[in-house]
mmCIF file with all atom_site columns, C-alpha atoms in Angstrom:
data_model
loop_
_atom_site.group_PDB
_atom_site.id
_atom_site.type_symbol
_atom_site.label_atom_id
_atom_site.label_alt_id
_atom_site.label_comp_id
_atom_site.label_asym_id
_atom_site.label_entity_id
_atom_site.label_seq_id
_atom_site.pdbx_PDB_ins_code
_atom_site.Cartn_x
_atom_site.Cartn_y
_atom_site.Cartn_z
_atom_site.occupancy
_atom_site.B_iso_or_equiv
_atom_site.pdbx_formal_charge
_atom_site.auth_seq_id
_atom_site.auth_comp_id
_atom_site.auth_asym_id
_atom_site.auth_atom_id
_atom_site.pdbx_PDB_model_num
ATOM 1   C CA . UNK A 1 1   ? 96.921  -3.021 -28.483 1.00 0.00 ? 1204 UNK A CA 1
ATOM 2   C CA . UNK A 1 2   ? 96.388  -0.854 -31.324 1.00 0.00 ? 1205 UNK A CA 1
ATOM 3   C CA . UNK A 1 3   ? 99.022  -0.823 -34.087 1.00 0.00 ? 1206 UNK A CA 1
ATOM 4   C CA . UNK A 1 4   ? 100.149 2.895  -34.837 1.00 0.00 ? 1207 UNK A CA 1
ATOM 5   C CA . UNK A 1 5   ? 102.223 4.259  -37.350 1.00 0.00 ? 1208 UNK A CA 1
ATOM 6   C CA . UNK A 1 6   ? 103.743 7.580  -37.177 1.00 0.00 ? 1209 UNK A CA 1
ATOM 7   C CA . UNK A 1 7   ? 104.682 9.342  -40.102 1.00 0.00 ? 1210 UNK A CA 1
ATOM 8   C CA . UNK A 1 8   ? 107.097 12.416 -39.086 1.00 0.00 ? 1211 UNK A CA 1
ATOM 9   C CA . UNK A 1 9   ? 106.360 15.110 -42.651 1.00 0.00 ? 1212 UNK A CA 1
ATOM 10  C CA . UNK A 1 10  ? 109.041 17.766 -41.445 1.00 0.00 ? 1213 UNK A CA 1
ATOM 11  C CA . UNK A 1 11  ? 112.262 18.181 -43.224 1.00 0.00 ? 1214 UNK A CA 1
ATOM 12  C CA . UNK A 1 12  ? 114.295 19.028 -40.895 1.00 0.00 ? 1215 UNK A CA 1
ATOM 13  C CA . UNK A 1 13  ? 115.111 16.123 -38.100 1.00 0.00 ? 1216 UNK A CA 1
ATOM 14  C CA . UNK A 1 14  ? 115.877 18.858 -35.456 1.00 0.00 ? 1217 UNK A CA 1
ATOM 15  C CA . UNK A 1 15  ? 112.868 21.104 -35.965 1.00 0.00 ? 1218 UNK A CA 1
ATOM 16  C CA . UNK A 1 16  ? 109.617 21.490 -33.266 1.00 0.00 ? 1219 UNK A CA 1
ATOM 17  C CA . UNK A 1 17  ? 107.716 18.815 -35.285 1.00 0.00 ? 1220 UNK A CA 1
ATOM 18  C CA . UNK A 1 18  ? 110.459 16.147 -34.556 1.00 0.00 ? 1221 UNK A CA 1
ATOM 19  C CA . UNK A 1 19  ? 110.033 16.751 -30.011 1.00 0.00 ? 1222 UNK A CA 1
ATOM 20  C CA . UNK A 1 20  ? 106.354 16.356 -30.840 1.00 0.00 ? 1223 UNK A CA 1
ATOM 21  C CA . UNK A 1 21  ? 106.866 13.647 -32.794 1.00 0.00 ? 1224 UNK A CA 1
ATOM 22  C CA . UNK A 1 22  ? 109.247 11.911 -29.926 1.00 0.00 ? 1225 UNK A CA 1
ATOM 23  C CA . UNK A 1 23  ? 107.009 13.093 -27.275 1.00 0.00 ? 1226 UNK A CA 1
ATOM 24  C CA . UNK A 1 24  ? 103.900 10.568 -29.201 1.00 0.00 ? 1227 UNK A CA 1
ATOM 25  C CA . UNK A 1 25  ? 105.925 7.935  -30.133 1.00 0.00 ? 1228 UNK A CA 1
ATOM 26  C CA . UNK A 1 26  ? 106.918 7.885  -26.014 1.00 0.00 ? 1229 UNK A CA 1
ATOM 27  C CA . UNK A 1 27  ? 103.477 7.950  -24.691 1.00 0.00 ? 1230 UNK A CA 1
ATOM 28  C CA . UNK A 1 28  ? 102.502 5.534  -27.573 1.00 0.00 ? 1231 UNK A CA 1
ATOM 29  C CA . UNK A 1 29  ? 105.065 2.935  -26.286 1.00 0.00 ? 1232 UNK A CA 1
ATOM 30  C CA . UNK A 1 30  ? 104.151 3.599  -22.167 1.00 0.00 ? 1233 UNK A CA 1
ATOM 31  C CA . UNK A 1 31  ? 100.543 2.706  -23.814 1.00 0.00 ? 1234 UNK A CA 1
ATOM 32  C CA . UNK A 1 32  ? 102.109 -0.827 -24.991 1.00 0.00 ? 1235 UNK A CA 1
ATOM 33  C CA . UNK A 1 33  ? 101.100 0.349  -28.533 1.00 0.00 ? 1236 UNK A CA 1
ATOM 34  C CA . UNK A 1 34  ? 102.932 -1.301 -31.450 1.00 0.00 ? 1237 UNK A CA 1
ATOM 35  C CA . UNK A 1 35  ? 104.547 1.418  -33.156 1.00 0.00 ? 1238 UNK A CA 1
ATOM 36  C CA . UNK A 1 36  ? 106.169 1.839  -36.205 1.00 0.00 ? 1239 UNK A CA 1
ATOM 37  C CA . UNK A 1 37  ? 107.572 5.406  -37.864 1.00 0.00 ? 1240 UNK A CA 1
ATOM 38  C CA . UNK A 1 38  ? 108.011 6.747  -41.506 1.00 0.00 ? 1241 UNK A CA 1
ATOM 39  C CA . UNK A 1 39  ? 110.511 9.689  -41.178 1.00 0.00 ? 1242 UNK A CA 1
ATOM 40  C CA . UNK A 1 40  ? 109.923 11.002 -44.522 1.00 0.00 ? 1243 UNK A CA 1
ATOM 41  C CA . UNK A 1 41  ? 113.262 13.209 -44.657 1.00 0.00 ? 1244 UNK A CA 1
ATOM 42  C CA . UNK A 1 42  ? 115.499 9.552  -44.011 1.00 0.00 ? 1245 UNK A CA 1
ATOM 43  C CA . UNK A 1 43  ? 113.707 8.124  -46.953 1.00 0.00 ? 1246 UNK A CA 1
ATOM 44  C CA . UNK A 1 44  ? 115.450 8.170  -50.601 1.00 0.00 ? 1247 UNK A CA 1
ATOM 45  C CA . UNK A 1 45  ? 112.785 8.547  -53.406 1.00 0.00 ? 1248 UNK A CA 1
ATOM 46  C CA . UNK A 1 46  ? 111.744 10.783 -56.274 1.00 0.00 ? 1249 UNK A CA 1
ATOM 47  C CA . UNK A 1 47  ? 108.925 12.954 -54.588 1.00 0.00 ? 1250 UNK A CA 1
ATOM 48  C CA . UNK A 1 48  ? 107.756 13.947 -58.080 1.00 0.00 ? 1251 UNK A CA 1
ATOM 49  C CA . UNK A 1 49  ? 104.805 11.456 -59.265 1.00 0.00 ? 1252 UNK A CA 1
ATOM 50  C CA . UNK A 1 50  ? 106.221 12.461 -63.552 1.00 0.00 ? 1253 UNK A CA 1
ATOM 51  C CA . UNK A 1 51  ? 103.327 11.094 -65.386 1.00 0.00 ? 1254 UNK A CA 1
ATOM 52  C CA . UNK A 1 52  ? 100.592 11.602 -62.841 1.00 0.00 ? 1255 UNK A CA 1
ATOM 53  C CA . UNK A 1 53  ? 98.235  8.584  -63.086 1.00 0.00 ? 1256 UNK A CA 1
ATOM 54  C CA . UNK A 1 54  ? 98.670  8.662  -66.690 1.00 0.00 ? 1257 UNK A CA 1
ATOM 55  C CA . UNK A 1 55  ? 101.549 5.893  -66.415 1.00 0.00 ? 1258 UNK A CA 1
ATOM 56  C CA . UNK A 1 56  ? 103.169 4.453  -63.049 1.00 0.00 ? 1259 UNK A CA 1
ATOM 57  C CA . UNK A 1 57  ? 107.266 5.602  -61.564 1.00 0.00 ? 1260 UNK A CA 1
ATOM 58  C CA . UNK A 1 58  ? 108.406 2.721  -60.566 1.00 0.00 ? 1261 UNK A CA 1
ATOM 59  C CA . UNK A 1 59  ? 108.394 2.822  -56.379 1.00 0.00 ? 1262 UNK A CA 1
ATOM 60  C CA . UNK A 1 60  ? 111.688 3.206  -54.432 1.00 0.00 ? 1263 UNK A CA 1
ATOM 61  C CA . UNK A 1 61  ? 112.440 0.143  -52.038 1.00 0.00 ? 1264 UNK A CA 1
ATOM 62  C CA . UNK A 1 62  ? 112.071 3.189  -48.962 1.00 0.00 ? 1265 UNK A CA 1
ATOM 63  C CA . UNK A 1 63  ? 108.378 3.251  -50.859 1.00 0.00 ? 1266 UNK A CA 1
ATOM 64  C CA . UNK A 1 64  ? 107.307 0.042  -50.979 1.00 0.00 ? 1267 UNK A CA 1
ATOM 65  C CA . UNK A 1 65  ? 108.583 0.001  -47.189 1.00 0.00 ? 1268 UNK A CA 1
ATOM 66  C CA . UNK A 1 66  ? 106.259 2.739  -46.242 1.00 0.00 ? 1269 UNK A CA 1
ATOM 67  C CA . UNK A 1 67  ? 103.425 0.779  -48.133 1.00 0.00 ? 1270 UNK A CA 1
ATOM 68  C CA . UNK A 1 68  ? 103.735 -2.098 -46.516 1.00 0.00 ? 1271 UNK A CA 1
ATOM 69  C CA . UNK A 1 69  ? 103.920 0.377  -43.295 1.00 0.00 ? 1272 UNK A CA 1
ATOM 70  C CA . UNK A 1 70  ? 100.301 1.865  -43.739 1.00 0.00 ? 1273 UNK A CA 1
ATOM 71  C CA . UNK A 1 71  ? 98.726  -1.342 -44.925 1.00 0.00 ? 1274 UNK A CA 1
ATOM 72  C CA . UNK A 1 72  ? 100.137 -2.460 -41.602 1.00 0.00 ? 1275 UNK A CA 1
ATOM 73  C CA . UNK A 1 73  ? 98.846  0.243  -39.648 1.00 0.00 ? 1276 UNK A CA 1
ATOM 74  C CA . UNK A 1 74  ? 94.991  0.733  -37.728 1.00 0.00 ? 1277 UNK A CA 1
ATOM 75  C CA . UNK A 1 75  ? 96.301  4.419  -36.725 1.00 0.00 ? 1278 UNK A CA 1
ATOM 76  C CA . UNK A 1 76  ? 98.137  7.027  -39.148 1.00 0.00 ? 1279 UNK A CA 1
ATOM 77  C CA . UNK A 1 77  ? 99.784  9.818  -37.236 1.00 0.00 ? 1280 UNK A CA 1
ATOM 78  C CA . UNK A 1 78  ? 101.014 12.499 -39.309 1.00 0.00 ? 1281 UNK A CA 1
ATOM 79  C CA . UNK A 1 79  ? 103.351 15.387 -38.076 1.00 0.00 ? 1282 UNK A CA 1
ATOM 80  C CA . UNK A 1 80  ? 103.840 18.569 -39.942 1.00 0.00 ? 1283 UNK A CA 1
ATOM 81  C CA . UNK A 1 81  ? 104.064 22.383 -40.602 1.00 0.00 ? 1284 UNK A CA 1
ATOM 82  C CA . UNK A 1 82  ? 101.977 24.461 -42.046 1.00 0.00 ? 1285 UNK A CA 1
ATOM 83  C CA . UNK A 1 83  ? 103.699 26.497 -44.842 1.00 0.00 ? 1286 UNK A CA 1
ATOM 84  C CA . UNK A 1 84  ? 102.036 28.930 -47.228 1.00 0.00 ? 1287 UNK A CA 1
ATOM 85  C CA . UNK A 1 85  ? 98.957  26.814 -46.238 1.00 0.00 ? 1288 UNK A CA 1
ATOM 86  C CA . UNK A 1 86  ? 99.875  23.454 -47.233 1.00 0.00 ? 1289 UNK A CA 1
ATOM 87  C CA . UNK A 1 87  ? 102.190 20.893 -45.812 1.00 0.00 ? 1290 UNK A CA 1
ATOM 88  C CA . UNK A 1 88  ? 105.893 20.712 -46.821 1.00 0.00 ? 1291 UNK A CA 1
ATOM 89  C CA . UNK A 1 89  ? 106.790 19.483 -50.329 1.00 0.00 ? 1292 UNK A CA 1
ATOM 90  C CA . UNK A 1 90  ? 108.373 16.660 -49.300 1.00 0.00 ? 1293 UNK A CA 1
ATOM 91  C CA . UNK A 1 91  ? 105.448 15.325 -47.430 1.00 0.00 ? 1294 UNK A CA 1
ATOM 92  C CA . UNK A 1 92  ? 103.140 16.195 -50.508 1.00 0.00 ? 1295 UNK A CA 1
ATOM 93  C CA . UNK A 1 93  ? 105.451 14.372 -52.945 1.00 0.00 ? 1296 UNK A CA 1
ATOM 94  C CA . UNK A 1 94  ? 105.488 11.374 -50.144 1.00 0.00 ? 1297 UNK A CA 1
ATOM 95  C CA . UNK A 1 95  ? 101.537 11.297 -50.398 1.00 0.00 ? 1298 UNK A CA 1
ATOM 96  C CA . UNK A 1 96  ? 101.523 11.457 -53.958 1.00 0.00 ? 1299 UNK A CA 1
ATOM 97  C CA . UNK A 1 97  ? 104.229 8.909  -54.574 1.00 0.00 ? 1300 UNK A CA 1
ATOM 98  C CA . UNK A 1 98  ? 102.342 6.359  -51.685 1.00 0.00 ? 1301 UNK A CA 1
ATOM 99  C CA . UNK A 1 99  ? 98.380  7.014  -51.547 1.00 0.00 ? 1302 UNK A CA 1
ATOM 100 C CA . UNK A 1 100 ? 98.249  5.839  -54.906 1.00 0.00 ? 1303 UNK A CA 1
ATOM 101 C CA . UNK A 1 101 ? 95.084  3.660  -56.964 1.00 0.00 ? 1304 UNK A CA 1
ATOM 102 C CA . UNK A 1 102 ? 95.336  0.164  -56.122 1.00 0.00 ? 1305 UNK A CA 1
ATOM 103 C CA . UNK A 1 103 ? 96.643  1.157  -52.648 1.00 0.00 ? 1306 UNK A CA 1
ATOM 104 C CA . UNK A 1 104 ? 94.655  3.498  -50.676 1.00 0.00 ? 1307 UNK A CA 1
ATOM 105 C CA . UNK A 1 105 ? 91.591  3.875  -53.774 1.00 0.00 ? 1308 UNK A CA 1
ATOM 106 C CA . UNK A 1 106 ? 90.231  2.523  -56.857 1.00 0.00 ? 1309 UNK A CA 1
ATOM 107 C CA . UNK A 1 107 ? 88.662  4.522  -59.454 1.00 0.00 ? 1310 UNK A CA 1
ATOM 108 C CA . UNK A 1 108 ? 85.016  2.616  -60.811 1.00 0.00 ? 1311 UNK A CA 1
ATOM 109 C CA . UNK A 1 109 ? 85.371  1.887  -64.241 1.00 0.00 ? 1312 UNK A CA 1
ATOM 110 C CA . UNK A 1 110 ? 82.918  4.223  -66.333 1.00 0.00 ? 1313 UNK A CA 1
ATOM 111 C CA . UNK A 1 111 ? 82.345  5.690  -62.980 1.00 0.00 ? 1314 UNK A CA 1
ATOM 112 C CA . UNK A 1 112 ? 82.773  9.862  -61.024 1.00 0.00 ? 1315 UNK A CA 1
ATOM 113 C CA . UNK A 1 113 ? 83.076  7.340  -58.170 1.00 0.00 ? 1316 UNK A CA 1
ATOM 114 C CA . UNK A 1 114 ? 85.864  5.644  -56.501 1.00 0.00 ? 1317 UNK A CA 1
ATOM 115 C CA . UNK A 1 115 ? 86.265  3.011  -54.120 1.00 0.00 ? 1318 UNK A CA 1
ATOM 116 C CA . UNK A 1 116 ? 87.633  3.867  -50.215 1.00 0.00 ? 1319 UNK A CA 1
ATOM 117 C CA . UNK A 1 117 ? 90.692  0.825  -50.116 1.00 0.00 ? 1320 UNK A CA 1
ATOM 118 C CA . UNK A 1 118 ? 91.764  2.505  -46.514 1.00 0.00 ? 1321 UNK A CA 1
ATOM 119 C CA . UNK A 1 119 ? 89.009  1.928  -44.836 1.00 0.00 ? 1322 UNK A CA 1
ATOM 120 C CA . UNK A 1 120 ? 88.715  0.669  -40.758 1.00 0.00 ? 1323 UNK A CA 1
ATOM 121 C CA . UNK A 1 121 ? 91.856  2.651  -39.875 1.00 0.00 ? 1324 UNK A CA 1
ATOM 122 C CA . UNK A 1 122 ? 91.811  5.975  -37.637 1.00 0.00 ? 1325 UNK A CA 1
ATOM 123 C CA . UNK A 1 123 ? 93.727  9.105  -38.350 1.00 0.00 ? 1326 UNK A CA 1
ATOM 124 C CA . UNK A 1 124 ? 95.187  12.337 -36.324 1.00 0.00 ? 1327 UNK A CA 1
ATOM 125 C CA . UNK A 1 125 ? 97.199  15.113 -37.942 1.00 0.00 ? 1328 UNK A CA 1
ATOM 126 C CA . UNK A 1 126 ? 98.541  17.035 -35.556 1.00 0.00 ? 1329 UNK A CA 1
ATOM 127 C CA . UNK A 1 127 ? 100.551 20.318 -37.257 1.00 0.00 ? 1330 UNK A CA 1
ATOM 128 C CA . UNK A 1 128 ? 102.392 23.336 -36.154 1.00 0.00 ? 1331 UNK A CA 1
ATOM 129 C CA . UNK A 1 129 ? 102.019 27.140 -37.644 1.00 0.00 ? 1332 UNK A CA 1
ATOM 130 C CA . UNK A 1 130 ? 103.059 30.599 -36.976 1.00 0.00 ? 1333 UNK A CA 1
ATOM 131 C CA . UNK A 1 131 ? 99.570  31.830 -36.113 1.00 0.00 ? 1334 UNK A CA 1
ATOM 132 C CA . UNK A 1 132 ? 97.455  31.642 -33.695 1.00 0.00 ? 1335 UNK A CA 1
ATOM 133 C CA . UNK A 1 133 ? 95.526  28.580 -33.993 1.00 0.00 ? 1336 UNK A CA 1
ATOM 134 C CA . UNK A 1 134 ? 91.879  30.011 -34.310 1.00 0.00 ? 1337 UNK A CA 1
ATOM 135 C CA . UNK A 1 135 ? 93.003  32.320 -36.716 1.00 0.00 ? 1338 UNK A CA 1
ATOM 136 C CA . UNK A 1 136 ? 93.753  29.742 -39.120 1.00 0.00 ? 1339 UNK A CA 1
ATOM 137 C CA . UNK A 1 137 ? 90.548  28.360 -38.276 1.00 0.00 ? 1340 UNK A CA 1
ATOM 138 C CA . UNK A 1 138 ? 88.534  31.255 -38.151 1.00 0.00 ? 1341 UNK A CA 1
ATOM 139 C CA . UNK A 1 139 ? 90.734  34.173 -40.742 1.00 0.00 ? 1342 UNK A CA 1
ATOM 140 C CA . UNK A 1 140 ? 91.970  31.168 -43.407 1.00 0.00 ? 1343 UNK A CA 1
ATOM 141 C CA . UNK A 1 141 ? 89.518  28.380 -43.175 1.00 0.00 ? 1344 UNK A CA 1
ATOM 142 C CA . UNK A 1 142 ? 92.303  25.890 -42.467 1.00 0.00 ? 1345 UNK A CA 1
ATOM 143 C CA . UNK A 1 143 ? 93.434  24.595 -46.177 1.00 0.00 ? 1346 UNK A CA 1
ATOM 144 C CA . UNK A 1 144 ? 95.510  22.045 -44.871 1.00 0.00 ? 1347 UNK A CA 1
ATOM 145 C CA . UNK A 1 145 ? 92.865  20.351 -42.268 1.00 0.00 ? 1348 UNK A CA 1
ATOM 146 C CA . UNK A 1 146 ? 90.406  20.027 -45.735 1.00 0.00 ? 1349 UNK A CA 1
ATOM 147 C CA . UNK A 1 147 ? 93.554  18.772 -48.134 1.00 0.00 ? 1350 UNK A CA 1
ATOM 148 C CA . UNK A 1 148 ? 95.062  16.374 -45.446 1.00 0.00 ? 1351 UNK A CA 1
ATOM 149 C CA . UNK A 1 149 ? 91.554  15.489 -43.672 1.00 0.00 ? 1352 UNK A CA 1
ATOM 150 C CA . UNK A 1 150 ? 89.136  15.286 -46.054 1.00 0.00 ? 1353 UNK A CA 1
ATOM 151 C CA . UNK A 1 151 ? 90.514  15.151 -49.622 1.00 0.00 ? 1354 UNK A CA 1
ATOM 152 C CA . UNK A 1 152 ? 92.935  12.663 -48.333 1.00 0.00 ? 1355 UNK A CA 1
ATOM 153 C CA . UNK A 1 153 ? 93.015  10.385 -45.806 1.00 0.00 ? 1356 UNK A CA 1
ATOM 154 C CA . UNK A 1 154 ? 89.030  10.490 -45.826 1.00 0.00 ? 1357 UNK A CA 1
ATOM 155 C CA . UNK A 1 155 ? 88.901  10.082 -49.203 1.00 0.00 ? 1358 UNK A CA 1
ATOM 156 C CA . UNK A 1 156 ? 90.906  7.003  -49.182 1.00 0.00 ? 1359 UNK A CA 1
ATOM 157 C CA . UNK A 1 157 ? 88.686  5.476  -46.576 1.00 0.00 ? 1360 UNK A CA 1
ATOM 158 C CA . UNK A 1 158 ? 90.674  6.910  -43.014 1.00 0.00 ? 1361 UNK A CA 1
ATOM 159 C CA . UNK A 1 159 ? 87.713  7.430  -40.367 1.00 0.00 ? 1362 UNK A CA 1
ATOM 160 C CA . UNK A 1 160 ? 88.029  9.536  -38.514 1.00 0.00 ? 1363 UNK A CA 1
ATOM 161 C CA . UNK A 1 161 ? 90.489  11.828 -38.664 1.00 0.00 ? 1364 UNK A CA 1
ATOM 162 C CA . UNK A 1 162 ? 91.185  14.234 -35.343 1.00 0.00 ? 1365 UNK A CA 1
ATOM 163 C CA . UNK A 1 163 ? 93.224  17.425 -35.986 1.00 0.00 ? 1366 UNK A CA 1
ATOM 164 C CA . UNK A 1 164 ? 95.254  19.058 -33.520 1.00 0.00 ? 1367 UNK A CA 1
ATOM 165 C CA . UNK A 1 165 ? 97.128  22.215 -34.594 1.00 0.00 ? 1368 UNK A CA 1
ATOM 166 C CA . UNK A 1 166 ? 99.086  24.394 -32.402 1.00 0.00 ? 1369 UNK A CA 1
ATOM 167 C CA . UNK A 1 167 ? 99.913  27.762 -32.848 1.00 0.00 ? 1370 UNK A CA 1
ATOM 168 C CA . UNK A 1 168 ? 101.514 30.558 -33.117 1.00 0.00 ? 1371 UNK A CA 1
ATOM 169 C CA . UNK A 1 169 ? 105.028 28.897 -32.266 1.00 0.00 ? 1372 UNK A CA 1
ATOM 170 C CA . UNK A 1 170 ? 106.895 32.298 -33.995 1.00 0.00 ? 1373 UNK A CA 1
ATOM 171 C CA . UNK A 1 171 ? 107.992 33.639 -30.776 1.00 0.00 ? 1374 UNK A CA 1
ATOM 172 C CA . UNK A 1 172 ? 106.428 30.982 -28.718 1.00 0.00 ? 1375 UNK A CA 1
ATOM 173 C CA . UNK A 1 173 ? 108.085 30.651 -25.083 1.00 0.00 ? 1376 UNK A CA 1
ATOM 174 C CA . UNK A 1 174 ? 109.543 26.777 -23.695 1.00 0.00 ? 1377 UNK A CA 1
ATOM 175 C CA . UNK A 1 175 ? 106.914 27.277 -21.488 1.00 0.00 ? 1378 UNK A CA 1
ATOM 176 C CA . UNK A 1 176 ? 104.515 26.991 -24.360 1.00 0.00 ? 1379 UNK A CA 1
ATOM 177 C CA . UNK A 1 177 ? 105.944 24.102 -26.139 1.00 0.00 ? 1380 UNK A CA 1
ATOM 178 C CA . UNK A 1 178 ? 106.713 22.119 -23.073 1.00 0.00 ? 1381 UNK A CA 1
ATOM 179 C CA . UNK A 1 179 ? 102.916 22.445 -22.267 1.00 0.00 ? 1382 UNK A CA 1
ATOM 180 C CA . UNK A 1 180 ? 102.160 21.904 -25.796 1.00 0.00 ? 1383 UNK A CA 1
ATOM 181 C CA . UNK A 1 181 ? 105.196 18.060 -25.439 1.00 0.00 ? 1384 UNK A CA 1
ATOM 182 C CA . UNK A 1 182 ? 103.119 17.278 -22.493 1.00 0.00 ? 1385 UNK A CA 1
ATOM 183 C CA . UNK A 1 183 ? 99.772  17.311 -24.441 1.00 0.00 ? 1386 UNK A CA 1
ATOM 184 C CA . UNK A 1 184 ? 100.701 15.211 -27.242 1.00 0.00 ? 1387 UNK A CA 1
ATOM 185 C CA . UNK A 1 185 ? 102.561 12.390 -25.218 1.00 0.00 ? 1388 UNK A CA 1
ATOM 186 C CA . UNK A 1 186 ? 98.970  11.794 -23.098 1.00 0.00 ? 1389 UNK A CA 1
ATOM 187 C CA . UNK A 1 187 ? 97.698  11.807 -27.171 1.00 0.00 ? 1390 UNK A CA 1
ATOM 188 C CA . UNK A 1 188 ? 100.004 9.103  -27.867 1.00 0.00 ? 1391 UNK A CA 1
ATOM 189 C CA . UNK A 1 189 ? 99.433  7.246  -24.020 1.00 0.00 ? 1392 UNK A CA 1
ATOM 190 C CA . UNK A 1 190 ? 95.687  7.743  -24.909 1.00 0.00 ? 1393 UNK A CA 1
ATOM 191 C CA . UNK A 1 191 ? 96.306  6.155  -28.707 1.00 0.00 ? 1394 UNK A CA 1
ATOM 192 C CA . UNK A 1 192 ? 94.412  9.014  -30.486 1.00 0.00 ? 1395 UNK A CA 1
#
């Protein structure tokens, strides 16, 4: 039984991101996963990290919850949109608040090189745009699979990381996003 957290990065609780999200989390707990969920938009923090790395904000209690969440966790699940090719601001002010040295890296001392403090836990980010999704691939080079994949989780140790983006939902039918509900639970029955 693999433990799985799911990390919901929309703002808005009643958006396309949030079924998707429900639709995991159900399949996930037919599975007989153990799941736990970060909804970032319930959380109260300051998503601006003021002094960078210079000097440490002190962490929110809902922080130090979510911490203690992805130390937890083998299996980070993260649910977003795309917007202006990056994720919501919320969910980048979430990552920069949480993934933080000490916690999911440590910089070498006199060192380019850093340490991978994440390591033995999987990844999927599965994200929504209003394009079709090989044209992000193919037209934009996908900005958000290389920020969230690679110079993220993967740089904090997550391995690997699947992607699954669907796209366009602009004009989408229910047909499409039932199909699209029906995907993701078998994801979360299938623990990837």
């Amino acid at each position: 039984m693999k433990k799985v957290l799911l990390i919901q990065g929309h703002p808005d609780s009643e958006s396309f991101n949030s079924a998707l999200f429900d639709a995991y989390k159900k399949g996930l707990t037919q599975s007989g996963a153990d799941v736990k969920e970060i909804i970032i938009n319930e959380l109260s923090f300051d998503p601006n990290l003021h002094f960078g790395y210079r000097k440490r904000t002190e962490l929110e209690p809902d922080l130090v919850d979510s911490i203690e969440k992805i130390k937890w966790a083998e299996h980070l699940v993260f649910f977003y949109p795309v917007w202006w090719g990056s994720v919501p601001a919320l969910l980048k002010g979430f990552l920069d608040r949480v993934f933080l040295p000490g916690l999911a890296f440590k910089k070498r001392e006199n060192s380019l090189w850093w340490d991978k403090l994440l390591t033995g836990k999987t990844g999927h980010l599965i994200s929504t745009l209003d394009q079709p999704a090989w044209f992000y691939w193919f037209y934009n080079r996908r900005p958000t699979y290389y920020a969230m994949k690679q110079m993220t989780l993967e740089f904090c140790g997550v391995k690997p990381v699947r992607t699954t983006t669907i796209g366009p939902l602009r004009l989408s039918k229910d047909s499409y996003r039932e199909n699209w509900l029906k995907k993701v639970e078998k994801l979360g029955f299938n623990q990837k």
